[in-house]
Amino acid sequence: KLVDRAVASRLKPGLYILVPFELGRERKYMGNPLIVARELNDGAEYYLSHGTAMEIHGMVTQPRLIFHVTTLNKRRPITIMGAEFRFLASRKELFFGLADHWVTKQERVRISDPERTIIDGLRMPEYCGGLTELAKGIWMKKEELIGCKLVDYALRMDIGAVIRRLGYLMELLKIGSTDMRDKLRERLTETVVRLDPILPAGGKFLHRWRLQLNVTPEELLAVVRT
């Protein structure tokens, strides 16, 4: 009855939001999408991640209408009033490097901190707009990043591709110390991976980081400095 009277808006079966009094009668009201992303999890553990966390941390130049939510269980994406919510499954032991973000004075959501956001992006750049967009975000946040935290998170996640990409970008963008990057190099195996997994194979092989540079350092530096 409230929906019929345009006092409440239906987001999905069983999930509604009251329309603020000052808006009058409104049938297409979603409220803050970050809070909606939280409520779509029905109280289960989650955190806002990848491109969504990048936007919250000021690591993007343009807003996005796709919201990424990392959860313990895989779920189908859902679109509400033009906004798409995508759910990415992760193991419980990988729920670290998280923080609270206050959306309003009363409402907060769980998000990955800047360093964890970068680690997630290095694992799956496709959810951050690709490796070049992630590199641009790293550059924008460069002065605030904690190098030892980046290294610790990467080693804790223990994924070879993440360790390789992080070490290379820290070296290229001059983040952290040589000792930090040496910790990453100690964990390398002989396997070679692509720098950007979204792009086709090609480019030079960098033995130092066991990477195939399918995006050249010149291209990356040109993008991050624009």
C-alpha positions as a printed NumPy array, in Angstrom:
array([[  0.   ,   0.   ,   0.   ],
       [  2.887,   2.367,   0.76 ],
       [  4.356,   1.71 ,  -2.694],
       [  0.977,   2.381,  -4.31 ],
       [  0.842,   5.664,  -2.428],
       [  4.465,   6.449,  -3.52 ],
       [  5.507,   6.733,   0.126],
       [  7.909,   3.81 ,  -0.228],
       [  9.903,   2.468,  -3.16 ],
       [ 10.406,  -1.232,  -3.877],
       [ 14.053,  -2.141,  -4.538],
       [ 13.584,  -5.912,  -4.829],
       [ 11.185,  -8.502,  -3.376],
       [ 11.162,  -7.946,   0.376],
       [ 13.393,  -4.834,   0.318],
       [ 11.866,  -1.355,   0.408],
       [ 12.984,   2.169,   1.194],
       [ 10.895,   5.044,   2.496],
       [ 10.77 ,   8.086,   0.255],
       [ 11.994,  11.195,   2.145],
       [  9.143,  13.516,   3.028],
       [ 10.738,  16.461,   1.234],
       [ 10.625,  14.568,  -2.091],
       [  6.874,  14.177,  -1.898],
       [  5.45 ,  11.211,  -3.781],
       [  8.108,   9.366,  -5.761],
       [  7.881,   5.836,  -7.164],
       [ 11.459,   5.616,  -8.488],
       [ 13.559,   6.425,  -5.432],
       [ 16.56 ,   4.258,  -4.561],
       [ 18.335,   6.299,  -1.917],
       [ 22.113,   6.02 ,  -1.533],
       [ 23.378,   3.092,  -3.669],
       [ 26.161,   2.287,  -1.171],
       [ 23.57 ,   1.641,   1.521],
       [ 21.487,  -0.347,  -0.947],
       [ 24.559,  -2.482,  -1.724],
       [ 24.896,  -3.223,   1.998],
       [ 21.229,  -4.108,   2.417],
       [ 21.201,  -6.419,  -0.606],
       [ 23.405,  -8.793,   1.432],
       [ 20.654,  -9.447,   3.984],
       [ 23.028,  -9.059,   6.923],
       [ 25.734, -11.405,   5.551],
       [ 29.422, -10.42 ,   5.546],
       [ 30.466,  -8.202,   2.66 ],
       [ 32.608,  -5.264,   1.672],
       [ 32.443,  -2.752,  -1.156],
       [ 35.417,  -3.385,  -3.397],
       [ 37.216,  -2.876,  -6.709],
       [ 35.891,   0.033,  -8.776],
       [ 33.391,   1.041,  -6.096],
       [ 36.064,   1.259,  -3.397],
       [ 38.308,   3.144,  -5.834],
       [ 35.602,   5.762,  -6.296],
       [ 35.049,   6.096,  -2.533],
       [ 38.792,   6.58 ,  -2.01 ],
       [ 39.058,   9.214,  -4.739],
       [ 40.981,   7.008,  -7.159],
       [ 38.816,   7.582, -10.253],
       [ 38.041,  10.632, -12.362],
       [ 34.516,   9.666, -13.443],
       [ 31.644,   8.208, -11.373],
       [ 30.345,   4.744, -12.255],
       [ 26.918,   3.125, -12.239],
       [ 28.284,  -0.341, -11.425],
       [ 28.735,  -1.205,  -7.767],
       [ 31.03 ,  -4.073,  -6.77 ],
       [ 30.343,  -6.015,  -3.587],
       [ 32.617,  -8.805,  -2.361],
       [ 30.716, -11.499,  -0.452],
       [ 31.283, -15.006,   0.87 ],
       [ 28.88 , -16.555,  -1.647],
       [ 28.473, -16.103,  -5.368],
       [ 25.304, -14.272,  -6.404],
       [ 23.751, -13.072,  -9.601],
       [ 24.036,  -9.374, -10.425],
       [ 20.986,  -7.212,  -9.865],
       [ 20.002,  -3.935, -11.52 ],
       [ 17.947,  -1.39 ,  -9.598],
       [ 16.787,   1.794, -11.286],
       [ 19.721,   1.84 , -13.696],
       [ 22.389,   0.948, -11.128],
       [ 23.991,  -2.49 , -11.455],
       [ 25.199,  -4.363,  -8.368],
       [ 27.749,  -7.1  ,  -9.014],
       [ 28.712,  -9.644,  -6.362],
       [ 32.175, -11.214,  -6.247],
       [ 32.746, -14.299,  -4.092],
       [ 35.769, -14.555,  -1.801],
       [ 36.972, -16.895,   0.924],
       [ 36.468, -15.891,   4.552],
       [ 40.219, -15.804,   5.258],
       [ 40.646, -13.134,   2.572],
       [ 38.335, -10.703,   4.363],
       [ 41.127,  -8.454,   5.667],
       [ 42.257,  -4.883,   5.057],
       [ 38.744,  -3.522,   5.596],
       [ 37.411,  -0.292,   7.088],
       [ 34.152,   1.505,   7.813],
       [ 33.011,   4.328,   5.561],
       [ 30.36 ,   6.693,   6.895],
       [ 27.881,   7.428,   4.132],
       [ 25.802,   9.675,   6.386],
       [ 26.009,  10.615,  10.078],
       [ 23.894,   7.56 ,  10.86 ],
       [ 24.779,   5.045,   8.147],
       [ 28.065,   3.323,   7.42 ],
       [ 29.218,   0.632,   5.01 ],
       [ 32.173,  -1.756,   4.972],
       [ 34.825,  -1.101,   2.321],
       [ 38.33 ,  -2.242,   1.438],
       [ 41.003,   0.227,   2.554],
       [ 43.083,   1.865,  -0.229],
       [ 45.866,  -0.725,  -0.101],
       [ 43.467,  -3.668,  -0.122],
       [ 41.523,  -2.052,  -2.963],
       [ 44.729,  -2.04 ,  -5.024],
       [ 45.465,  -5.69 ,  -4.208],
       [ 41.954,  -6.72 ,  -5.261],
       [ 42.377,  -4.696,  -8.441],
       [ 45.687,  -6.373,  -9.259],
       [ 43.992,  -9.734,  -8.881],
       [ 41.015,  -8.837, -11.095],
       [ 41.702,  -5.608, -13.006],
       [ 38.57 ,  -6.115, -15.104],
       [ 36.467,  -4.899, -12.165],
       [ 38.479,  -1.684, -11.934],
       [ 38.378,  -0.673, -15.587],
       [ 41.605,  -2.465, -16.488],
       [ 45.173,  -2.265, -15.261],
       [ 45.811,   1.191, -16.713],
       [ 42.851,   2.647, -14.791],
       [ 44.075,   0.945, -11.648],
       [ 47.575,   2.356, -12.2  ],
       [ 46.06 ,   5.82 , -12.596],
       [ 44.216,   5.352,  -9.295],
       [ 47.441,   4.264,  -7.584],
       [ 49.186,   7.37 ,  -8.91 ],
       [ 46.381,   9.62 ,  -7.641],
       [ 46.706,   8.103,  -4.148],
       [ 50.478,   7.643,  -4.276],
       [ 51.458,  10.036,  -1.47 ],
       [ 48.996,   8.457,   0.974],
       [ 49.681,   4.786,   0.31 ],
       [ 51.539,   2.708,   2.89 ],
       [ 54.079,   0.613,   0.986],
       [ 54.634,  -1.997,   3.698],
       [ 50.89 ,  -2.558,   3.944],
       [ 50.666,  -3.17 ,   0.192],
       [ 53.46 ,  -5.737,   0.43 ],
       [ 51.991,  -7.432,   3.496],
       [ 48.56 ,  -7.709,   1.881],
       [ 49.998,  -9.149,  -1.343],
       [ 52.052, -11.752,   0.51 ],
       [ 49.095, -12.635,   2.701],
       [ 46.888, -13.17 ,  -0.34 ],
       [ 49.691, -15.306,  -1.817],
       [ 48.704, -15.055,  -5.48 ],
       [ 51.683, -14.984,  -7.846],
       [ 50.13 , -12.661, -10.425],
       [ 49.271, -10.11 ,  -7.721],
       [ 52.801, -10.195,  -6.291],
       [ 54.341,  -9.727,  -9.748],
       [ 52.076,  -6.846, -10.775],
       [ 52.429,  -5.071,  -7.448],
       [ 56.212,  -5.27 ,  -7.452],
       [ 56.419,  -3.952, -10.993],
       [ 54.028,  -1.042, -10.379],
       [ 55.698,  -0.101,  -7.086],
       [ 59.01 ,   0.003,  -8.93 ],
       [ 57.644,   1.903, -11.947],
       [ 55.704,   4.456,  -9.874],
       [ 58.39 ,   4.713,  -7.179],
       [ 56.302,   3.552,  -4.235],
       [ 57.949,   2.101,  -1.149],
       [ 61.553,   1.071,  -0.637],
       [ 63.864,  -1.394,  -2.366],
       [ 63.615,  -3.67 ,   0.677],
       [ 59.844,  -3.825,   0.297],
       [ 60.097,  -4.795,  -3.347],
       [ 62.775,  -7.38 ,  -2.533],
       [ 60.286,  -9.113,  -0.219],
       [ 57.99 ,  -9.519,  -3.193],
       [ 60.751, -10.772,  -5.483],
       [ 61.674, -13.467,  -2.958],
       [ 58.256, -15.047,  -3.524],
       [ 58.462, -15.227,  -7.32 ],
       [ 58.424, -18.502,  -9.203],
       [ 59.485, -19.063, -12.828],
       [ 55.919, -18.695, -14.121],
       [ 55.349, -15.662, -16.363],
       [ 52.01 , -13.838, -16.421],
       [ 50.626, -10.937, -18.445],
       [ 50.781,  -7.527, -16.839],
       [ 47.188,  -6.827, -17.888],
       [ 45.165, -10.087, -18.057],
       [ 42.394,  -8.349, -20.015],
       [ 44.613,  -7.54 , -22.991],
       [ 46.039, -10.077, -25.479],
       [ 49.466, -11.571, -24.939],
       [ 52.304,  -9.579, -26.476],
       [ 55.156,  -7.296, -25.613],
       [ 58.521,  -7.766, -23.972],
       [ 59.238, -10.208, -21.155],
       [ 60.58 ,  -8.662, -17.956],
       [ 62.487, -11.422, -16.185],
       [ 62.967,  -9.316, -13.071],
       [ 59.243,  -9.554, -12.286],
       [ 58.319, -12.57 , -14.442],
       [ 55.903, -10.435, -16.433],
       [ 54.967, -10.053, -20.068],
       [ 54.55 ,  -6.304, -20.561],
       [ 51.503,  -6.209, -22.823],
       [ 51.213,  -2.59 , -21.687],
       [ 54.51 ,  -0.745, -22.05 ],
       [ 55.919,   1.32 , -19.179],
       [ 55.766,   4.369, -21.437],
       [ 52.04 ,   3.815, -22.011],
       [ 51.373,   3.383, -18.298],
       [ 53.312,   6.484, -17.32 ],
       [ 51.581,   8.526, -20.026],
       [ 48.161,   7.445, -18.705],
       [ 48.811,   8.024, -15.016],
       [ 50.226,  11.502, -15.554],
       [ 47.312,  12.805, -17.602]])
